[in-house]
Coordinates of C-alpha atoms in Angstrom, one line a residue:
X1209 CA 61.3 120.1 106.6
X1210 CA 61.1 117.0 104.1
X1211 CA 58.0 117.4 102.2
X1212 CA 56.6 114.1 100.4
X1213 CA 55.5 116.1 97.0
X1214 CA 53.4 113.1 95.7
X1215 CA 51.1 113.1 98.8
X1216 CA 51.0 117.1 98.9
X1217 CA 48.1 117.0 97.0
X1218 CA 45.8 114.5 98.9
X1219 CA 46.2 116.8 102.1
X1220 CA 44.4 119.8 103.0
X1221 CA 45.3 122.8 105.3
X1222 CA 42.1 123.1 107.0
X1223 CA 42.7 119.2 109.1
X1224 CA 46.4 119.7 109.7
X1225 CA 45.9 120.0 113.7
X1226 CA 44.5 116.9 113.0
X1227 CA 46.9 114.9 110.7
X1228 CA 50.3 116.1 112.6
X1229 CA 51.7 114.1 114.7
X1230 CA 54.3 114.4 118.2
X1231 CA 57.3 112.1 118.4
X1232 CA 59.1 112.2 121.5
X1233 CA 62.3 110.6 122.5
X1234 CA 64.1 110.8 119.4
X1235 CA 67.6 109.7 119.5
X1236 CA 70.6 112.8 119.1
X1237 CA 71.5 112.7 115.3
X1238 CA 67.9 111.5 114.1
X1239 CA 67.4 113.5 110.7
X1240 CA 64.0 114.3 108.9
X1241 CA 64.7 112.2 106.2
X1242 CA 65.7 108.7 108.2
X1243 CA 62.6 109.4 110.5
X1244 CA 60.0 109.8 107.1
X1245 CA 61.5 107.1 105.7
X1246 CA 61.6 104.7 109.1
X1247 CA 57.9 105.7 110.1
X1248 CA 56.8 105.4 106.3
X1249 CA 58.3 101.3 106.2
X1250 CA 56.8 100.9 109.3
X1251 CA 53.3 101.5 108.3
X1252 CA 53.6 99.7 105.7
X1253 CA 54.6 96.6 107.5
X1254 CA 51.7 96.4 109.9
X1255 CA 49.0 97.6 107.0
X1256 CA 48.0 101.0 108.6
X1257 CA 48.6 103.0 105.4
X1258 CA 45.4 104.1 103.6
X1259 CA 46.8 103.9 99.7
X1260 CA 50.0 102.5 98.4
X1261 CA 51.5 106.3 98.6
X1262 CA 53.4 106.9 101.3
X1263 CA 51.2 108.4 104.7
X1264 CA 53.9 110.7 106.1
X1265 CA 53.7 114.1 103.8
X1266 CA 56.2 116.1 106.3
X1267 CA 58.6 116.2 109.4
X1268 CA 59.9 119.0 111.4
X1269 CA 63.1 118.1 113.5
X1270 CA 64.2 119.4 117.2
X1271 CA 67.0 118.3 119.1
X1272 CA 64.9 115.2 121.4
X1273 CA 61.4 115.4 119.2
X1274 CA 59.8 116.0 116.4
X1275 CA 56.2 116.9 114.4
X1276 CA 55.0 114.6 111.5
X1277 CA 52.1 115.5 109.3
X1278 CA 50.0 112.7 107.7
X1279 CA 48.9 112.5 104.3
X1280 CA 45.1 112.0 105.7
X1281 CA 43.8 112.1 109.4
X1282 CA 43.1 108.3 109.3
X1283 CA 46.6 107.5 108.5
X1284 CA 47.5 110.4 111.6
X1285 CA 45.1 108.2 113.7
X1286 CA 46.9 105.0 112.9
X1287 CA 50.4 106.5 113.2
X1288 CA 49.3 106.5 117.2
X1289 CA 49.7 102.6 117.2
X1290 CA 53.4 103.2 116.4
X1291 CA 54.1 104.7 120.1
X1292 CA 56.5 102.7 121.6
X1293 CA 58.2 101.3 118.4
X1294 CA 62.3 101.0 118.7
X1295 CA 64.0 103.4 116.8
X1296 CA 67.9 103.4 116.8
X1297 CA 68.2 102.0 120.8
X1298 CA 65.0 104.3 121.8
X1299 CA 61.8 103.7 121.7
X1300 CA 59.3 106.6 120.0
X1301 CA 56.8 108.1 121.7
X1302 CA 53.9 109.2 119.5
X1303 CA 50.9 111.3 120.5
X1304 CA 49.0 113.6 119.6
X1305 CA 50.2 117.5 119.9
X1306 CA 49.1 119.7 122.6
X1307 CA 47.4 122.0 120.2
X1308 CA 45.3 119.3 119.1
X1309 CA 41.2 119.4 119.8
X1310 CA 40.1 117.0 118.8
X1311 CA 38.0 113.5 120.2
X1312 CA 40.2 111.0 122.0
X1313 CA 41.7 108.6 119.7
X1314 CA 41.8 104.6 121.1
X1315 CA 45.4 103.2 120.0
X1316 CA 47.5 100.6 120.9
X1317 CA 51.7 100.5 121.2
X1318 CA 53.7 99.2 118.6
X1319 CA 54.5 96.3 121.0
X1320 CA 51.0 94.7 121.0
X1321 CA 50.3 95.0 117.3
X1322 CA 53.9 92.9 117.3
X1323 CA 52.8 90.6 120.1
X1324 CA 55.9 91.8 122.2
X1325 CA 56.3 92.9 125.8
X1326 CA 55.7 96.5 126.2
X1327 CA 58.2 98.8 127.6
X1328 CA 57.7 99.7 130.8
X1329 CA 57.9 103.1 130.7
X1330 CA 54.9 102.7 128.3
X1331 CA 53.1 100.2 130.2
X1332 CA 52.9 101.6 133.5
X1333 CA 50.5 103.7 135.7
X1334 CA 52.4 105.9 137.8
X1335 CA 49.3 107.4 139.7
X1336 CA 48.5 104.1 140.9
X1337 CA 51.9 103.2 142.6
X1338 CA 50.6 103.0 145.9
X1339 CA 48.0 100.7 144.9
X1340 CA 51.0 97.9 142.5
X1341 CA 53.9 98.1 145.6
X1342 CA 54.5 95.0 148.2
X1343 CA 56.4 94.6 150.9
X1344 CA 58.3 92.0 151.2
X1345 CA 60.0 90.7 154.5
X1346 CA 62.3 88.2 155.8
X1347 CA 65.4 88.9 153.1
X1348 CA 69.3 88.4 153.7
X1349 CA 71.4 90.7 152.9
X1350 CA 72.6 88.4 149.7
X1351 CA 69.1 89.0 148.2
X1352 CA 70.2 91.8 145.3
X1353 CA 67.4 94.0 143.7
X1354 CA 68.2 92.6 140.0
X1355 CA 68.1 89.1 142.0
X1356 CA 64.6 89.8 143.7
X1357 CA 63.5 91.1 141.0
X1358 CA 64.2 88.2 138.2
X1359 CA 63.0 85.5 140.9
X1360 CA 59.3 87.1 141.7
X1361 CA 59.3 87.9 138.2
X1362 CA 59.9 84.4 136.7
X1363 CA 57.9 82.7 139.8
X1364 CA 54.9 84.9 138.9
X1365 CA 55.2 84.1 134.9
X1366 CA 55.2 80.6 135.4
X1367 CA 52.9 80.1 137.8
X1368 CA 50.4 82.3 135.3
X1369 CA 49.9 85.0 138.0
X1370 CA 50.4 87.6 134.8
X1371 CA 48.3 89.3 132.7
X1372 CA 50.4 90.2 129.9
X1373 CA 53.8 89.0 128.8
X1374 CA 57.4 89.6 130.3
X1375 CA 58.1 90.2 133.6
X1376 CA 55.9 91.8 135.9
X1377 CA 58.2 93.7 138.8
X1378 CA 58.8 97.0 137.0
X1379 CA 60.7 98.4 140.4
X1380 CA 62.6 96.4 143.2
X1381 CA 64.3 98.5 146.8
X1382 CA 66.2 96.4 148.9
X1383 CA 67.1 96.9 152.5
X1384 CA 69.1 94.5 154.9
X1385 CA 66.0 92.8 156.6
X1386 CA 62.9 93.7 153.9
X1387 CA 62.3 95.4 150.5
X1388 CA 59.9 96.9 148.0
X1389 CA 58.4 95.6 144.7
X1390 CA 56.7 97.4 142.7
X1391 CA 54.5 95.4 140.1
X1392 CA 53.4 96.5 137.0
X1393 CA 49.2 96.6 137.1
X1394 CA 47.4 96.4 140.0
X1395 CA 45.8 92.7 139.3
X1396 CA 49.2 91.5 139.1
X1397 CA 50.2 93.0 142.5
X1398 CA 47.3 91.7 144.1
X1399 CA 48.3 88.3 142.5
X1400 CA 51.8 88.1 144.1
X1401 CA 50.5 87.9 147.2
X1402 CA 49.5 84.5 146.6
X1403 CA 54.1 84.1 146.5
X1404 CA 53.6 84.5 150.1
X1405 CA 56.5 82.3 152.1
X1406 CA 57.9 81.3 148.5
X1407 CA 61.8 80.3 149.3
X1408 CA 64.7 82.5 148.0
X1409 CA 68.3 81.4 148.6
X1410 CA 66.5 79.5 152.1
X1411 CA 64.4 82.5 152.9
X1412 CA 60.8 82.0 153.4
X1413 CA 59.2 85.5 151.6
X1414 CA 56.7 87.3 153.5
X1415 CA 54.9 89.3 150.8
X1416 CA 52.3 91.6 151.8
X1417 CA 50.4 95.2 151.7
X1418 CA 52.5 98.0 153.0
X1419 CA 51.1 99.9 156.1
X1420 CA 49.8 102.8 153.6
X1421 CA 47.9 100.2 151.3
X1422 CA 44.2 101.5 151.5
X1423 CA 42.3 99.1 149.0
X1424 CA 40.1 95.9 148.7
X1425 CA 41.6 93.0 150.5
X1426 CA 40.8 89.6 148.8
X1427 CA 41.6 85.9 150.5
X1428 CA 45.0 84.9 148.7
X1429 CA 47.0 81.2 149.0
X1430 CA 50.3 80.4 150.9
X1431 CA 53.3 79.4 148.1
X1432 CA 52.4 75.5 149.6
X1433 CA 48.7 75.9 148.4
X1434 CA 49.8 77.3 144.9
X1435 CA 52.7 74.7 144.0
X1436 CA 50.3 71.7 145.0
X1437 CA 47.6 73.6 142.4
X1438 CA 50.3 74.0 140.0
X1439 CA 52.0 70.3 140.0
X1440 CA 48.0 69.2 139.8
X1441 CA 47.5 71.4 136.6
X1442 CA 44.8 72.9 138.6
X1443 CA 46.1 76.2 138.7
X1444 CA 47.1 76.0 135.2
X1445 CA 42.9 75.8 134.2
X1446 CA 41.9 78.5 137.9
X1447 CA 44.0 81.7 136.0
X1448 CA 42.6 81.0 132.7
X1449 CA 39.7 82.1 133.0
X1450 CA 35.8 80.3 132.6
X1451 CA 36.3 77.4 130.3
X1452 CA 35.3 77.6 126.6
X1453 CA 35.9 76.0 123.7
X1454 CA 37.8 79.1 122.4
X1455 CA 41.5 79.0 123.2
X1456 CA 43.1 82.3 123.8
X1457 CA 47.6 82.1 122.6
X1458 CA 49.3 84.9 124.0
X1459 CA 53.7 85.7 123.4
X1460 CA 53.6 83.2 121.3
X1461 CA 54.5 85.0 118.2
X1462 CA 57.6 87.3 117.0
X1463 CA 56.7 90.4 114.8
X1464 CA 58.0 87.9 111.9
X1465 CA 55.2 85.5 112.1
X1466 CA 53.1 88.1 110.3
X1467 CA 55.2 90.0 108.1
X1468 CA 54.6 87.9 105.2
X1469 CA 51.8 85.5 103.6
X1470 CA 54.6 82.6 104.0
X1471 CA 54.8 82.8 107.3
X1472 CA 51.8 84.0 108.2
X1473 CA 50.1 80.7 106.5
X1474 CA 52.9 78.5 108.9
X1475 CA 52.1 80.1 112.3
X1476 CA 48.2 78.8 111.1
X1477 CA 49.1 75.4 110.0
X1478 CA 51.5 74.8 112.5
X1479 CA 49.5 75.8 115.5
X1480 CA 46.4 73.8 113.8
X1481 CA 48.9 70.7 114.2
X1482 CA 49.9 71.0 117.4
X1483 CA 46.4 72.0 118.8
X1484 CA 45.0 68.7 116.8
X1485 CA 46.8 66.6 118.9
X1486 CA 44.6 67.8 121.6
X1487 CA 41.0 67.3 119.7
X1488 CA 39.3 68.3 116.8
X1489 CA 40.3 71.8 115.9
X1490 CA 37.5 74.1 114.1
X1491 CA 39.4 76.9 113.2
X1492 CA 42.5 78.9 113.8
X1493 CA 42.5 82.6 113.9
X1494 CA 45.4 84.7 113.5
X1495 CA 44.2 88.8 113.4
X1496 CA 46.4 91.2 111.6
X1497 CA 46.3 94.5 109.4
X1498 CA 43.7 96.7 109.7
X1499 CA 39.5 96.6 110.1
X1500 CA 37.2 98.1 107.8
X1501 CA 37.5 101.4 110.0
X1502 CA 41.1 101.9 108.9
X1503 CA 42.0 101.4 113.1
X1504 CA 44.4 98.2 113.7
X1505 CA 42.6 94.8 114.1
X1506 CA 41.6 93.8 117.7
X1507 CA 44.2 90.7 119.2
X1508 CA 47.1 91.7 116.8
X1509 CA 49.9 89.0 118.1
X1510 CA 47.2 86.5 119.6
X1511 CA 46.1 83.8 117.9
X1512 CA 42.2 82.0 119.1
X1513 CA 42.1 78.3 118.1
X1514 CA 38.2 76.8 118.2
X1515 CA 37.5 73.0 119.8
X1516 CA 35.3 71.0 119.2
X1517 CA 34.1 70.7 122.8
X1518 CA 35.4 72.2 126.2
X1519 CA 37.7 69.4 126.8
X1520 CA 39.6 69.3 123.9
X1521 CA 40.3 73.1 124.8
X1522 CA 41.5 71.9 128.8
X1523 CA 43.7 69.5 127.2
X1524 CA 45.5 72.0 124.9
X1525 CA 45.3 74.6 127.8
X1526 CA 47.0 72.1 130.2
X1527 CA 49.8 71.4 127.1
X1528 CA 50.5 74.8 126.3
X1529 CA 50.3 76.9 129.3
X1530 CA 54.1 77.6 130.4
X1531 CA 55.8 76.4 127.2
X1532 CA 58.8 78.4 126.3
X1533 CA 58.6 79.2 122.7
X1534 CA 61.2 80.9 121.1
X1535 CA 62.7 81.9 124.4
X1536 CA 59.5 83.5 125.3
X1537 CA 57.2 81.8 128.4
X1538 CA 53.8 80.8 126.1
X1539 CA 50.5 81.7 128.2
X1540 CA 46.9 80.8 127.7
X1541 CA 43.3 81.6 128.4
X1542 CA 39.9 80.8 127.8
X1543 CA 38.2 83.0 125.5
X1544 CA 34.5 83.8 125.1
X1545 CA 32.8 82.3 122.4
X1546 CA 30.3 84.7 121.7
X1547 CA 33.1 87.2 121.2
X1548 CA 34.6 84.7 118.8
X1549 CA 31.8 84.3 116.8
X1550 CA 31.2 87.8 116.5
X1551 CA 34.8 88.4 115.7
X1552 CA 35.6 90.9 118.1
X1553 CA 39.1 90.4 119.3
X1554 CA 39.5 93.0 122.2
X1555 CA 40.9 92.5 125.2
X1556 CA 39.0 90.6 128.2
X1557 CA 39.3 92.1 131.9
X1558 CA 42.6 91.1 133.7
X1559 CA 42.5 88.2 136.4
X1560 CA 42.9 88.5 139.9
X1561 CA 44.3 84.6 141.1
X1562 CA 42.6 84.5 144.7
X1563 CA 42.2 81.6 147.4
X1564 CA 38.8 81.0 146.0
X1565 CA 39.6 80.8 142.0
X1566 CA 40.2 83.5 139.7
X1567 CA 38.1 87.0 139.5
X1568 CA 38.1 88.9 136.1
X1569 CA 38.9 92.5 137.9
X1570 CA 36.1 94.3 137.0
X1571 CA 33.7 91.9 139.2
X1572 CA 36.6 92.1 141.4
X1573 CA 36.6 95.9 142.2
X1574 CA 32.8 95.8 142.2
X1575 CA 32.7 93.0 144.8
X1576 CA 35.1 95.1 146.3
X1577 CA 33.0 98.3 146.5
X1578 CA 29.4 96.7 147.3
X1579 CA 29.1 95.5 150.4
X1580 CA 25.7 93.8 150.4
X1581 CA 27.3 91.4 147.8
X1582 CA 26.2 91.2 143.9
X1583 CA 22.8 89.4 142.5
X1584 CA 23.1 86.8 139.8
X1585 CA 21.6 89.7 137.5
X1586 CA 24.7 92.4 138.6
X1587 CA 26.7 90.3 137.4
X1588 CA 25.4 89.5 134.1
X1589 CA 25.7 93.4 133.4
X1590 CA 29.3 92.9 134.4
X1591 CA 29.5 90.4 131.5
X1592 CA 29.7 88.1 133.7
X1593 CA 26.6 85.7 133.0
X1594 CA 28.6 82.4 132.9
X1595 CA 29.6 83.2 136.6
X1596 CA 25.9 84.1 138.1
X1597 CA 25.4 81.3 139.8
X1598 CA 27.9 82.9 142.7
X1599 CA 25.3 85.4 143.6
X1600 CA 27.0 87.6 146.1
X1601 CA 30.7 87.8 148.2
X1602 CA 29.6 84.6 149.6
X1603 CA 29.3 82.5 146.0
X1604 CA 33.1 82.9 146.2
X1605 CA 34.3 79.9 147.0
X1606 CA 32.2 78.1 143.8
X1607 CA 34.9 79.6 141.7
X1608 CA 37.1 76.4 141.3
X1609 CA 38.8 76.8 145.2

């Protein structure tokens, strides 16, 4: 064990169930002292230490994991946003132990407090499998998995049918005459449909549910409908959400941009800049280190950009949207300005991209589920107020179709 003798003081015995920590998937010839030191450097980096002393005060190796104890249970509570952080050609899994009782902890990976695609061993739902898998029909036997993968993958990313970045297909079978894709959440499954008879190497892709599929069924597009959207920039503003004058930049930045003051200050100005050219820009918001709570701040590797009016915002949107920056595919969406105001940064409900305009999936599932159809007032309670005038299943079409 590596104890940390200048932080032995500041921790009691009675919390330690609460300030150790599991990390899984160590790599073969990771020592105690390598993983304090690695751990410590990274807390440091994102701001989730409590004091300038180091917030690791112990490790415990085994051959694939290991235990660390925290110098305070804040500092154990923030080592949870460090799950999924590379380490030596693996990627850590931190958790909390088995013996631990107490409430749930909310965290985040290390790849969205970096802005970076998550893993997707991190990022996927395997109880929900049945619910993110298409079939796909009409392949030739040249089609390859790594192929059919790549091409949905990239079709879906710049058409904006994604919810976060990187690309979507996590799984891809292939048999001489059909295959299987399996997509990573279940709003971006329901999205691909709307790929239906895309062509790949001269092969018109029929893309639907498999036979066992057993959830809501939404209207989707044909490939025709969505290019003509896209070449319009019409489709560009439908998955983006309900316009604002809040501007929403996601996999746009590289953990570098906030690493330092410098360069923190350039990703600001520069983005101010290029967002000018669009309208008057009110401010620029760039989240990063730690809220008053100790917890990461909300929209770590976003960054929100205020207009002036509503169609400043379109104009950037339609500018932005599908840029490759830094050899990473730049999306956008609207954001809410009430949120904004009140500085609160957390994540907005996933889109579902259907015949009849985009459907935050949470009004989505419970369109799904009622079959009378939703009143102006439901959806208000499903934050949805901006959207009441749909009323029921049948307002659908008023969504920007």
């Amino acid at each position: 064990t590596v104890p940390n003798p200048l932080a032995a003081a500041s921790s009691g015995g009675d919390d330690r169930a609460a300030r150790e920590v599991f990390v899984g998937n160590t790599p073969p010839g990771t020592t105690e002292a390598v993983l304090v030191e690695f751990v410590n450097a990274a807390m440091k980096q994102v701001r989730l230490n409590t004091s300038d002393a180091d917030p690791i005060v112990s490790c415990r190796m085994s051959s694939k994991f290991a235990f660390i104890e925290a110098r305070t249970t804040q500092e154990a509570a923030n080592l949870l946003n460090l799950n999924g952080i590379p380490f030596m050609g693996s990627h850590l899994k931190l958790g909390r132990p088995a013996k631990y009782t107490g409430p749930p902890t909310p965290a985040v990976t290390w790849q969205a407090l970096m802005g970076m695609e998550t893993p997707q061993e991190l990022a996927v739902d395997t109880s929900t499998k049945n619910l993110r898998e298409l079939f796909v029909g009409n392949t030739s036997p040249e089609m390859t998995e790594i192929g059919l993968k790549e091409f949905v993958g990239t079709a879906m990313q710049q058409m904006g049918l994604t919810n976060s970045p990187g690309n979507p297909v996590v799984q891809c079978r292939v048999n001489t005459r059909f295959a299987f894709v399996e997509l990573r959440t279940i709003e971006e499954a329901t999205n691909a449909l709307n790929l239906v008879e895309i062509p790949f190497l001269g092969q018109p892709l029929k893309i639907s549910r498999p036979v066992k599929y057993d959830g809501p069924q939404f209207p989707m597009m044909k490939w025709d409908d969505l290019l003509a959207r896209h070449l319009t920039g019409e489709l560009k503003i439908l998955t983006a959400g309900a316009p604002t004058r809040i501007l929403k930049l996601l996999n746009m930045l590289s953990p570098g941009d906030l690493a330092s003051d410098e360069s923190y200050n350039e990703v600001m100005e520069d983005t101010r800049e290029e967002c000018a050219e669009h309208g008057e820009v009110k401010a620029v918001v760039v989240p990063r280190g730690a809220q008053a709570n100790g917890l990461p701040m909300q929209g770590i590797g976003n960054v929100y950009v205020e207009f002036a009016d509503v169609d400043a915002a379109k104009k950037a949107l339609l500018a932005l949207k599908g840029r490759t920056f830094s050899g990473k595919i730049v999306d956008v969406k609207f954001y809410s300005e009430e949120k904004f105001e009140n500085k609160d940064y957390s994540p907005d409900p996933p889109l579902i991209v259907t015949a009849n305009g985009a459907i935050p999936a949470n009004l989505a599932a419970a369109m799904a589920s009622n079959s009378r159809g939703l009143t102006a007032a439901q959806l208000s309670t499903l934050g949805m107020g901006g959207l009441g005038g749909l009323g029921g299943l049948g307002g659908l079409g008023g969504l920007g179709g």
